[in-house]
GROMACS .gro file of N, CA and C in nm:
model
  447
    1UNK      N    1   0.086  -0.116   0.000
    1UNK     CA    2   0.000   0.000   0.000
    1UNK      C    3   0.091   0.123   0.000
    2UNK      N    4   0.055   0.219  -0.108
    2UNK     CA    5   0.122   0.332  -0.110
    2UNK      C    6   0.051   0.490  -0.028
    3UNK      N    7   0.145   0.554   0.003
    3UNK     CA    8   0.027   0.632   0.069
    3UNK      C    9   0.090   0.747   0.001
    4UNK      N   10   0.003   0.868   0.009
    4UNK     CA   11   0.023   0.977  -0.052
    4UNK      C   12   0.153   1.082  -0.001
    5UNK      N   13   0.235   1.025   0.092
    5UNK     CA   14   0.369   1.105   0.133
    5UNK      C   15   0.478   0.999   0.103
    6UNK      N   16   0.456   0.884   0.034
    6UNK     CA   17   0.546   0.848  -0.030
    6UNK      C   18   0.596   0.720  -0.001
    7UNK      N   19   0.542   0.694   0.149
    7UNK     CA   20   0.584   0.594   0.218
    7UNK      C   21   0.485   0.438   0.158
    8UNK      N   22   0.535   0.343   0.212
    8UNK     CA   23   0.490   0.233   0.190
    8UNK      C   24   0.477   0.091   0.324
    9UNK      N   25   0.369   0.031   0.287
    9UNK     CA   26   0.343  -0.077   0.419
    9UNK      C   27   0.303  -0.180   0.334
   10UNK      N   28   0.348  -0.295   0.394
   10UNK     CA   29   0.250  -0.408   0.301
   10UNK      C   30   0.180  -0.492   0.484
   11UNK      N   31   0.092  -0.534   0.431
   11UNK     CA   32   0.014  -0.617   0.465
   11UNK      C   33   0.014  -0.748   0.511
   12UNK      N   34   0.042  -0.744   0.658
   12UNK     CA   35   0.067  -0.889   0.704
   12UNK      C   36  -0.011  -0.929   0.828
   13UNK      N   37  -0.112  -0.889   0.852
   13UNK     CA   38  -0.273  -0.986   0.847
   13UNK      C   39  -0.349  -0.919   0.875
   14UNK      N   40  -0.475  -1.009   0.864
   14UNK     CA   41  -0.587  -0.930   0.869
   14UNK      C   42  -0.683  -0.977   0.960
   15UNK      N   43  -0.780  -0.902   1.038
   15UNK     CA   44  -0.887  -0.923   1.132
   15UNK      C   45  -1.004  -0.862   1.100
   16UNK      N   46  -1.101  -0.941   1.060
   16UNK     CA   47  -1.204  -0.996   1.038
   16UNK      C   48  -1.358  -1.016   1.119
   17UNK      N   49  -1.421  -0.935   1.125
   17UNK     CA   50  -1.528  -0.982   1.248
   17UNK      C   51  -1.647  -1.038   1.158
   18UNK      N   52  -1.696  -1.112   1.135
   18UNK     CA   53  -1.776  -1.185   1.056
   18UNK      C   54  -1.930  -1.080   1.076
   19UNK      N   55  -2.026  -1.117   0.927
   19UNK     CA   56  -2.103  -1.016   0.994
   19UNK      C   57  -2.156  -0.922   0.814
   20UNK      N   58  -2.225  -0.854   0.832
   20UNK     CA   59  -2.282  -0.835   0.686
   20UNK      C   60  -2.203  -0.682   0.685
   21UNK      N   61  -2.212  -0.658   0.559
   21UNK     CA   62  -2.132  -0.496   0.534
   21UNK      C   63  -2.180  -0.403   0.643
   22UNK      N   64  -2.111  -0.261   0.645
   22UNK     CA   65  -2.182  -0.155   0.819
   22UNK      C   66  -2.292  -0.051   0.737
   23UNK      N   67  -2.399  -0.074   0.783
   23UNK     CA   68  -2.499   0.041   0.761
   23UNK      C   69  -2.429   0.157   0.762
   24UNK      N   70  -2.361   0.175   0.852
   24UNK     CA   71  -2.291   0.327   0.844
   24UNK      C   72  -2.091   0.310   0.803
   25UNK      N   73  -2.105   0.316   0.741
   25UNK     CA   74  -1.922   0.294   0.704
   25UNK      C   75  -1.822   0.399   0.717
   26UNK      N   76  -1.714   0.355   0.786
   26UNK     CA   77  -1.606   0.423   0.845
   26UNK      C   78  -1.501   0.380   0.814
   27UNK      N   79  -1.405   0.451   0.733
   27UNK     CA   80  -1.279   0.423   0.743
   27UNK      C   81  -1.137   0.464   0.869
   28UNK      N   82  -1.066   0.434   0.935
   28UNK     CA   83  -1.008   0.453   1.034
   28UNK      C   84  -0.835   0.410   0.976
   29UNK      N   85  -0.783   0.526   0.957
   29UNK     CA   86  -0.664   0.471   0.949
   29UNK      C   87  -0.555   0.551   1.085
   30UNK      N   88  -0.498   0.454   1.130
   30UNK     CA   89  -0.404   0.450   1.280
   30UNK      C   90  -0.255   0.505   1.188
   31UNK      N   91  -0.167   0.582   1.273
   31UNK     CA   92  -0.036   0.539   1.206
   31UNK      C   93   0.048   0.620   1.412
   32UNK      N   94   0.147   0.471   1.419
   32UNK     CA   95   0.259   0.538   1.520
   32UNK      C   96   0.388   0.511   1.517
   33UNK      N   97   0.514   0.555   1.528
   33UNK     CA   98   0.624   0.449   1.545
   33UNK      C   99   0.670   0.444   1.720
   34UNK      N  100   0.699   0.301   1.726
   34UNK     CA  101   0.719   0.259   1.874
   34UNK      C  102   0.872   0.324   1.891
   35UNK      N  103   0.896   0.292   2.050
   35UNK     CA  104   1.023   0.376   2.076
   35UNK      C  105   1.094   0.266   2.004
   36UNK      N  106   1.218   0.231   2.041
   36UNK     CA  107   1.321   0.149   2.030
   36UNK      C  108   1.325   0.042   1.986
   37UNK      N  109   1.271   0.026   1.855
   37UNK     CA  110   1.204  -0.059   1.758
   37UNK      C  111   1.249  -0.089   1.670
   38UNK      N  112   1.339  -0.181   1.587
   38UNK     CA  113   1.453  -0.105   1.523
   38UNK      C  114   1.523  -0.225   1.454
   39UNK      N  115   1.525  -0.273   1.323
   39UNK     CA  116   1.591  -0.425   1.276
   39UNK      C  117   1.494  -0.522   1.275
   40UNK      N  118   1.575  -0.625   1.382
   40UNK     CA  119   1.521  -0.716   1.418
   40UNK      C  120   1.414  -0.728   1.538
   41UNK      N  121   1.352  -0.589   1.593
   41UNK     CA  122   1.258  -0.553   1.693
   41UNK      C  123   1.115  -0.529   1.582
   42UNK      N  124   1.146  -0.518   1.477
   42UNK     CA  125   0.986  -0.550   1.382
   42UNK      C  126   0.952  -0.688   1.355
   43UNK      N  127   1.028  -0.814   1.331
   43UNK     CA  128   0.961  -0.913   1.323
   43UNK      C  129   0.874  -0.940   1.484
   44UNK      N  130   0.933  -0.903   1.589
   44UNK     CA  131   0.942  -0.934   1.698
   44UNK      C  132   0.804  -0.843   1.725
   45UNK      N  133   0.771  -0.733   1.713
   45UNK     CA  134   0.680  -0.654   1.706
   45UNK      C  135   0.552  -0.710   1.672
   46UNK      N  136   0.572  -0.764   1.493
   46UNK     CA  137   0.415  -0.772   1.401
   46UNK      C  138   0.396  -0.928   1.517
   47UNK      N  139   0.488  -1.014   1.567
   47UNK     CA  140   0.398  -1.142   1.603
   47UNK      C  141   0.365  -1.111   1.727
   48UNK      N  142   0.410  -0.985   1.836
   48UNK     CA  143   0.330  -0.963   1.947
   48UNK      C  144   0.244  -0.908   1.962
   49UNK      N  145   0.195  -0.828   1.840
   49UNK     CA  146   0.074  -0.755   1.769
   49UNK      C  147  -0.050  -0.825   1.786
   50UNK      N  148   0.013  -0.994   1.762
   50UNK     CA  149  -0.121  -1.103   1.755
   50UNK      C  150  -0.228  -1.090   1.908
   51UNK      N  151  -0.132  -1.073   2.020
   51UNK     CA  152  -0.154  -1.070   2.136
   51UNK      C  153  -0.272  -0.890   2.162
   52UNK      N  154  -0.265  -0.804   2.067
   52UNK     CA  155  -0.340  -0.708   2.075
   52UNK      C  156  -0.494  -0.691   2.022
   53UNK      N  157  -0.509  -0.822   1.963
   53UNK     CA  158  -0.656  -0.828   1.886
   53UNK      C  159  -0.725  -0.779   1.987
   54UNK      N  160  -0.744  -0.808   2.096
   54UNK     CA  161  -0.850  -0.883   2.162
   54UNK      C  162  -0.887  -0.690   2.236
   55UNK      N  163  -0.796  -0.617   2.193
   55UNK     CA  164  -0.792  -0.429   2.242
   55UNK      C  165  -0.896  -0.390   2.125
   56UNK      N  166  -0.911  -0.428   2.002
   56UNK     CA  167  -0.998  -0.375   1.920
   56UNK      C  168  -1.135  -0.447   1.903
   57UNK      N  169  -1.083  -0.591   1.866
   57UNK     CA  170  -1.231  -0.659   1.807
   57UNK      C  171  -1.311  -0.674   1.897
   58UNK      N  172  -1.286  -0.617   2.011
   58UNK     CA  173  -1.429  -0.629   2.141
   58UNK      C  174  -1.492  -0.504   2.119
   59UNK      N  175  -1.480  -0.403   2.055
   59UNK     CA  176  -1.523  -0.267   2.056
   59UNK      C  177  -1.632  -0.237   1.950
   60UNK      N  178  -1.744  -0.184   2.033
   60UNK     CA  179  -1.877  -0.202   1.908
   60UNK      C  180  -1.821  -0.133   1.791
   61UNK      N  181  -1.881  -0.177   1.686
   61UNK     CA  182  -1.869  -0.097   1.564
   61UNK      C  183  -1.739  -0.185   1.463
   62UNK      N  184  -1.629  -0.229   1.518
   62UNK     CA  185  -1.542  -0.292   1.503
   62UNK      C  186  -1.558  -0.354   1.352
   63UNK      N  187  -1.535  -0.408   1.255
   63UNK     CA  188  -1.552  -0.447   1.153
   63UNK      C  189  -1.430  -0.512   1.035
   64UNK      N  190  -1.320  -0.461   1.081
   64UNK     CA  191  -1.196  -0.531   0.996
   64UNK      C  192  -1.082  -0.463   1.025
   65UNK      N  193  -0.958  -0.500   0.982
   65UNK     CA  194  -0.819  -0.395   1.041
   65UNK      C  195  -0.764  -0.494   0.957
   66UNK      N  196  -0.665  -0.412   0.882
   66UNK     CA  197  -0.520  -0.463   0.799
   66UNK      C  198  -0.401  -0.414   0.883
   67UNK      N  199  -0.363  -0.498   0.941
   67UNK     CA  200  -0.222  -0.420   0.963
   67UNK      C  201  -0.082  -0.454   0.867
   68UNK      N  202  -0.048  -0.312   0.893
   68UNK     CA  203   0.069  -0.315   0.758
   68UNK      C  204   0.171  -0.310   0.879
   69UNK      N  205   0.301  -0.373   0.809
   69UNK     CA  206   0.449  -0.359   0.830
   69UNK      C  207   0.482  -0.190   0.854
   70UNK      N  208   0.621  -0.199   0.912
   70UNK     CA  209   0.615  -0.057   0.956
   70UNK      C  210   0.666   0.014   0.817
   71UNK      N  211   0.687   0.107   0.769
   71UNK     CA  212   0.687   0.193   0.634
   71UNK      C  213   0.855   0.232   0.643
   72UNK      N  214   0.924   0.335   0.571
   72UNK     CA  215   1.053   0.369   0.539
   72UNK      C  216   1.090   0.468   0.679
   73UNK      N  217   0.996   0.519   0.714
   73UNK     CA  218   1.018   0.585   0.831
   73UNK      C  219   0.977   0.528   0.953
   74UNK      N  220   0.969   0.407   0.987
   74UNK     CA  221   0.950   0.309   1.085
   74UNK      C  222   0.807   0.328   1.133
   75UNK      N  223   0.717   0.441   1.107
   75UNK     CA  224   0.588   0.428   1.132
   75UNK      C  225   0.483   0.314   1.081
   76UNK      N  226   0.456   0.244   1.198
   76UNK     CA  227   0.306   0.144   1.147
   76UNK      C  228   0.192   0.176   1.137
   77UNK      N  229   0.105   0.158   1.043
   77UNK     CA  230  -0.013   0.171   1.029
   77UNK      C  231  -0.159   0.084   1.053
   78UNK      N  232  -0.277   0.075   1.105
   78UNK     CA  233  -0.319   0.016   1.066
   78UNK      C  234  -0.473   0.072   0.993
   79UNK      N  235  -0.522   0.023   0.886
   79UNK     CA  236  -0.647   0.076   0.834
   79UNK      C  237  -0.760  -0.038   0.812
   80UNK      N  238  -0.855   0.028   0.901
   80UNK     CA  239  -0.959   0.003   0.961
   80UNK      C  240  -1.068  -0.006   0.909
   81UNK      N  241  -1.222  -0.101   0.890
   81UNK     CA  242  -1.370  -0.051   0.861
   81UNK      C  243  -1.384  -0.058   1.015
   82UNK      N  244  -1.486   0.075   1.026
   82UNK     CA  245  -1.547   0.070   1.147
   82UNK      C  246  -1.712   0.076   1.078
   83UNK      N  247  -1.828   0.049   1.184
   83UNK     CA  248  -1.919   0.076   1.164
   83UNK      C  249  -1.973   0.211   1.279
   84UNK      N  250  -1.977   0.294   1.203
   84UNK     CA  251  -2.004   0.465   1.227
   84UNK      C  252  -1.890   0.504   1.323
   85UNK      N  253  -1.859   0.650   1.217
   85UNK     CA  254  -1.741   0.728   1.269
   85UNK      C  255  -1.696   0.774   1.422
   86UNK      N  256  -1.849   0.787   1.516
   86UNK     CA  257  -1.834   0.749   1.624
   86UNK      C  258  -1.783   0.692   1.708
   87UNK      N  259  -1.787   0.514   1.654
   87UNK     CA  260  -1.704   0.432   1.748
   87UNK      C  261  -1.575   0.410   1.684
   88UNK      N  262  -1.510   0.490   1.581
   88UNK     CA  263  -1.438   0.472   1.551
   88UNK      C  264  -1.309   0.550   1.637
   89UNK      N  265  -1.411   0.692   1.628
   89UNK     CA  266  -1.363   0.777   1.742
   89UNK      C  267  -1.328   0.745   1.874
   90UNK      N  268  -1.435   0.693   1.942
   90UNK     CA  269  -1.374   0.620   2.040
   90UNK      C  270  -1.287   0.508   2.026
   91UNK      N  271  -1.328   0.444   1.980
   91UNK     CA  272  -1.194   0.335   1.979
   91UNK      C  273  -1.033   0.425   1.958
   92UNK      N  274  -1.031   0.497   1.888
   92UNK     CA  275  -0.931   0.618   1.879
   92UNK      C  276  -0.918   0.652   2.046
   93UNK      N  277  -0.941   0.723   2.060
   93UNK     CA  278  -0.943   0.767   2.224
   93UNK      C  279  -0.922   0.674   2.338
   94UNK      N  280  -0.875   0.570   2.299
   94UNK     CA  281  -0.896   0.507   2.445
   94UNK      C  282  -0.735   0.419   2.365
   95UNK      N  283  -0.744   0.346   2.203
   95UNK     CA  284  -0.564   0.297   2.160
   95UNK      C  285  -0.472   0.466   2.200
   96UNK      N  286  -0.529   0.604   2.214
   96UNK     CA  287  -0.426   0.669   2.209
   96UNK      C  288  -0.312   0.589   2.352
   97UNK      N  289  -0.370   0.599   2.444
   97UNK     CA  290  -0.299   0.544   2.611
   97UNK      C  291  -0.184   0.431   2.583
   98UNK      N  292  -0.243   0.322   2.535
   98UNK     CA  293  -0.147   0.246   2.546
   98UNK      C  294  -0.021   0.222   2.457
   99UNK      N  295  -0.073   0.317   2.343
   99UNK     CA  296   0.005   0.351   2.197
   99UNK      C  297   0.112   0.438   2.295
  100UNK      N  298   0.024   0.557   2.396
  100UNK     CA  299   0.143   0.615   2.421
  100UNK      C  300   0.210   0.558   2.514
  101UNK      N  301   0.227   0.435   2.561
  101UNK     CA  302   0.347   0.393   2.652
  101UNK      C  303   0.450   0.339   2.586
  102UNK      N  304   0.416   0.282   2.495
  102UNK     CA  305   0.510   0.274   2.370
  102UNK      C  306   0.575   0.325   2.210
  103UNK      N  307   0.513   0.423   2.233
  103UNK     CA  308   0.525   0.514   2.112
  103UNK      C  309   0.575   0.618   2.094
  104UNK      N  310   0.661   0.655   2.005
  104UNK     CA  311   0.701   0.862   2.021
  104UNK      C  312   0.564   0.888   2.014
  105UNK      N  313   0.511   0.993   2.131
  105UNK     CA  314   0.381   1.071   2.121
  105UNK      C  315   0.340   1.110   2.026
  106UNK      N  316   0.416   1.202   1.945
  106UNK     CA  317   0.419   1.303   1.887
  106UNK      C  318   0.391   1.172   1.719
  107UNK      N  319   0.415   1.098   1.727
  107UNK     CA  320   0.392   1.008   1.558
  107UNK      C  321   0.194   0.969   1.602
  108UNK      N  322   0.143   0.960   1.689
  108UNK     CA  323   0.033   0.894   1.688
  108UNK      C  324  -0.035   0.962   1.606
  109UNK      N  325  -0.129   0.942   1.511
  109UNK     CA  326  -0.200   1.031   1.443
  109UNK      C  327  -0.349   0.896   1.372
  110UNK      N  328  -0.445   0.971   1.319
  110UNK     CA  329  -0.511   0.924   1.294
  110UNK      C  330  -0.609   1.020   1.181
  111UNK      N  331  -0.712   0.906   1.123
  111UNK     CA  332  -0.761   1.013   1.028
  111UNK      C  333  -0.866   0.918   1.030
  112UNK      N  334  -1.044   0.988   1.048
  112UNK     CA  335  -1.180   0.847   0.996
  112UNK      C  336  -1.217   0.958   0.868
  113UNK      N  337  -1.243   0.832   0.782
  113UNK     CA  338  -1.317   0.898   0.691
  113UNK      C  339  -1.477   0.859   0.683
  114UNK      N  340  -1.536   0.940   0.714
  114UNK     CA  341  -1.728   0.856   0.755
  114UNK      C  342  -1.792   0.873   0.577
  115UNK      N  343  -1.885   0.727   0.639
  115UNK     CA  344  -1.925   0.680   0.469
  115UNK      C  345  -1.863   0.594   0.365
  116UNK      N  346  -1.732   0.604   0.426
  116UNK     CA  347  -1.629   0.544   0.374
  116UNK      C  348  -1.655   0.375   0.383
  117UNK      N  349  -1.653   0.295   0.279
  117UNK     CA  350  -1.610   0.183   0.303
  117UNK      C  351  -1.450   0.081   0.229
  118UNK      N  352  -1.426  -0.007   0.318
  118UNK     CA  353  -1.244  -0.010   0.326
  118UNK      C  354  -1.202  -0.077   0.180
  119UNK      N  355  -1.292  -0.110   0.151
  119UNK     CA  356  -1.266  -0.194  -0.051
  119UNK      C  357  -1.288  -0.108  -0.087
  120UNK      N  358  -1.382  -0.006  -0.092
  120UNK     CA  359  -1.399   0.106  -0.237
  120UNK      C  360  -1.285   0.158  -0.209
  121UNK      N  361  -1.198   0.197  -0.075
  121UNK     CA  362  -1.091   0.321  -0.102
  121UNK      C  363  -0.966   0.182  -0.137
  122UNK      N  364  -0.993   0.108  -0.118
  122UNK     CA  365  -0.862  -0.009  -0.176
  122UNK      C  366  -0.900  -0.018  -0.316
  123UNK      N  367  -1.002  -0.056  -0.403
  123UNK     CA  368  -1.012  -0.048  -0.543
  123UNK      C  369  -0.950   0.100  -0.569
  124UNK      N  370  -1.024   0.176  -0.544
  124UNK     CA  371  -0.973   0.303  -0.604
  124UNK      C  372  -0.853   0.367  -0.618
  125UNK      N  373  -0.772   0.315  -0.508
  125UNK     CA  374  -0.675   0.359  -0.509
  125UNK      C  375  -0.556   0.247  -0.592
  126UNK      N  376  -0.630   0.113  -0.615
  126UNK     CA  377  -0.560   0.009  -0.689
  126UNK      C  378  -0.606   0.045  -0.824
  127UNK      N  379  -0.710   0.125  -0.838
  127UNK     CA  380  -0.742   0.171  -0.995
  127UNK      C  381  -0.679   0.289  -1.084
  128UNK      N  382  -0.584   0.350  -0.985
  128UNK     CA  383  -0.579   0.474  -0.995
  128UNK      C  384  -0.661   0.609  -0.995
  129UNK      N  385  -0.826   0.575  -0.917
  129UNK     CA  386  -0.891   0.678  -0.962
  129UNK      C  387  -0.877   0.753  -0.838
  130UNK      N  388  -0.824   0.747  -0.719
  130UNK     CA  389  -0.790   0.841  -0.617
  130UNK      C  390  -0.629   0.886  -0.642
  131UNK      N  391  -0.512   0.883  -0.759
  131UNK     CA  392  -0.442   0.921  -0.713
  131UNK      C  393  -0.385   1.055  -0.759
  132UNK      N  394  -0.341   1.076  -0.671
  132UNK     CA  395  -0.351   1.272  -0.641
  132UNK      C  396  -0.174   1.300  -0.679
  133UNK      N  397  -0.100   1.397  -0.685
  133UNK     CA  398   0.036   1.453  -0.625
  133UNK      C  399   0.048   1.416  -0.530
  134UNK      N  400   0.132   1.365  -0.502
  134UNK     CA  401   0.202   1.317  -0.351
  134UNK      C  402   0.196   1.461  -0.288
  135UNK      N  403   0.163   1.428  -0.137
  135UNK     CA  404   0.149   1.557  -0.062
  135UNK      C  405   0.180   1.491   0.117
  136UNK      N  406   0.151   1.574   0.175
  136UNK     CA  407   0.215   1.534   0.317
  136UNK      C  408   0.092   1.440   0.419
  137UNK      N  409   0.009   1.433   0.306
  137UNK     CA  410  -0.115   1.343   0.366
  137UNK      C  411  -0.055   1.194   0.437
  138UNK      N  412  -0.052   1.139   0.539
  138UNK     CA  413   0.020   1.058   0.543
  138UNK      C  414  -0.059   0.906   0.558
  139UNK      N  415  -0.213   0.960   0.575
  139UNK     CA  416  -0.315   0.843   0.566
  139UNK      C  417  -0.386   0.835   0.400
  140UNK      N  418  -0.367   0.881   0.354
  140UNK     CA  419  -0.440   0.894   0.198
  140UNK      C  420  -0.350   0.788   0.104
  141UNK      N  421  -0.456   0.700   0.098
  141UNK     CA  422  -0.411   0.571   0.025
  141UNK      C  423  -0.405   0.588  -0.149
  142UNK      N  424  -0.294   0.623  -0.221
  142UNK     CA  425  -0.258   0.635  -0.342
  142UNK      C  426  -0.249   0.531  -0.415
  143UNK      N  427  -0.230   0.413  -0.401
  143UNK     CA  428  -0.209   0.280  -0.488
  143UNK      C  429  -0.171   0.154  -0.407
  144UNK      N  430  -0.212   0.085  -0.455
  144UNK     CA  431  -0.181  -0.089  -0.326
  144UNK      C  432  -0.181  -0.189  -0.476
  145UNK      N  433  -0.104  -0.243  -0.430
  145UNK     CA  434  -0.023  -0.370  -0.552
  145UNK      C  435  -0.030  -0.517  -0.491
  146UNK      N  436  -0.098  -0.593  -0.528
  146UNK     CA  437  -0.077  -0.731  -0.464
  146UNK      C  438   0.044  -0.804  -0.543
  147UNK      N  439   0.112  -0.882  -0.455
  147UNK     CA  440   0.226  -0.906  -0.522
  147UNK      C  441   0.209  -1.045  -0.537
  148UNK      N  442   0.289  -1.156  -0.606
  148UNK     CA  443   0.245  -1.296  -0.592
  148UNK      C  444   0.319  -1.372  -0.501
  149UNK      N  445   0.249  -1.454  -0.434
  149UNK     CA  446   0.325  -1.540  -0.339
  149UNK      C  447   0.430  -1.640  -0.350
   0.00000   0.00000   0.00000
């Protein structure tokens, strides 16, 4: 996945809450880099990540999360369907805490887009019909490439 400041994440898994598309659709994209994280502290990272499901998919509204690898500037991302921008918000408000015991403060950032659902902005941006000038947007998804296994 390319994002519109240039950086890049790929995709190494996904969570899933079973369940029909969200009446109200939310996109939620997360981005932080952890402190002292660094080499061989990212493999070590994405498999203790597994141990964090259980912080999101209990939270109403909840609906899917890709998490990507950390990008060129060590920031990770993850992008989200929520069902309504609301609980997306909250769910925002409550990962800021524990993001910040491990995180430079100052990288946590976030962006919902309401209405949004998480395949149309992945087609589109795999179609080229969202892509813009690169700009300092750092959640705005410009192009995603599946690669072969």
């Amino acid at each position: 996945m390319t994002f519109a400041d240039g950086t890049t994440g790929v995709v190494y898994r996904e969570t899933v809450m079973c369940g029909e598309s969200p009446p109200d659709p939310a996109v939620l994209v997360v981005s932080f880099r952890l402190r002292g994280v660094h080499g061989w502290g990212h493999p070590l990272f994405r498999a203790e990540s597994l141990l964090n499901t259980a912080l999101f998919a209990g939270f109403s509204g909840f609906v899917s999360k890709l998490w990507l690898t950390a990008d060129e500037e060590d920031r990770y991302r993850g992008f989200y369907q929520w069902d309504g921008a609301r609980s997306a918000e909250e769910y925002v408000r409550v990962l800021w805490w524990p993001l910040a015991l491990v995180s430079h403060r100052s990288s946590i950032r976030y962006c919902i887009l309401p209405g949004r659902l998480r395949d149309d902005v992945l087609e589109r941006a795999e179609s080229g019909e969202d892509t813009a000038q690169p700009d300092t947007a750092w959640w705005r998804l410009v192009r995603t490439e599946t690669k072969p296994r």
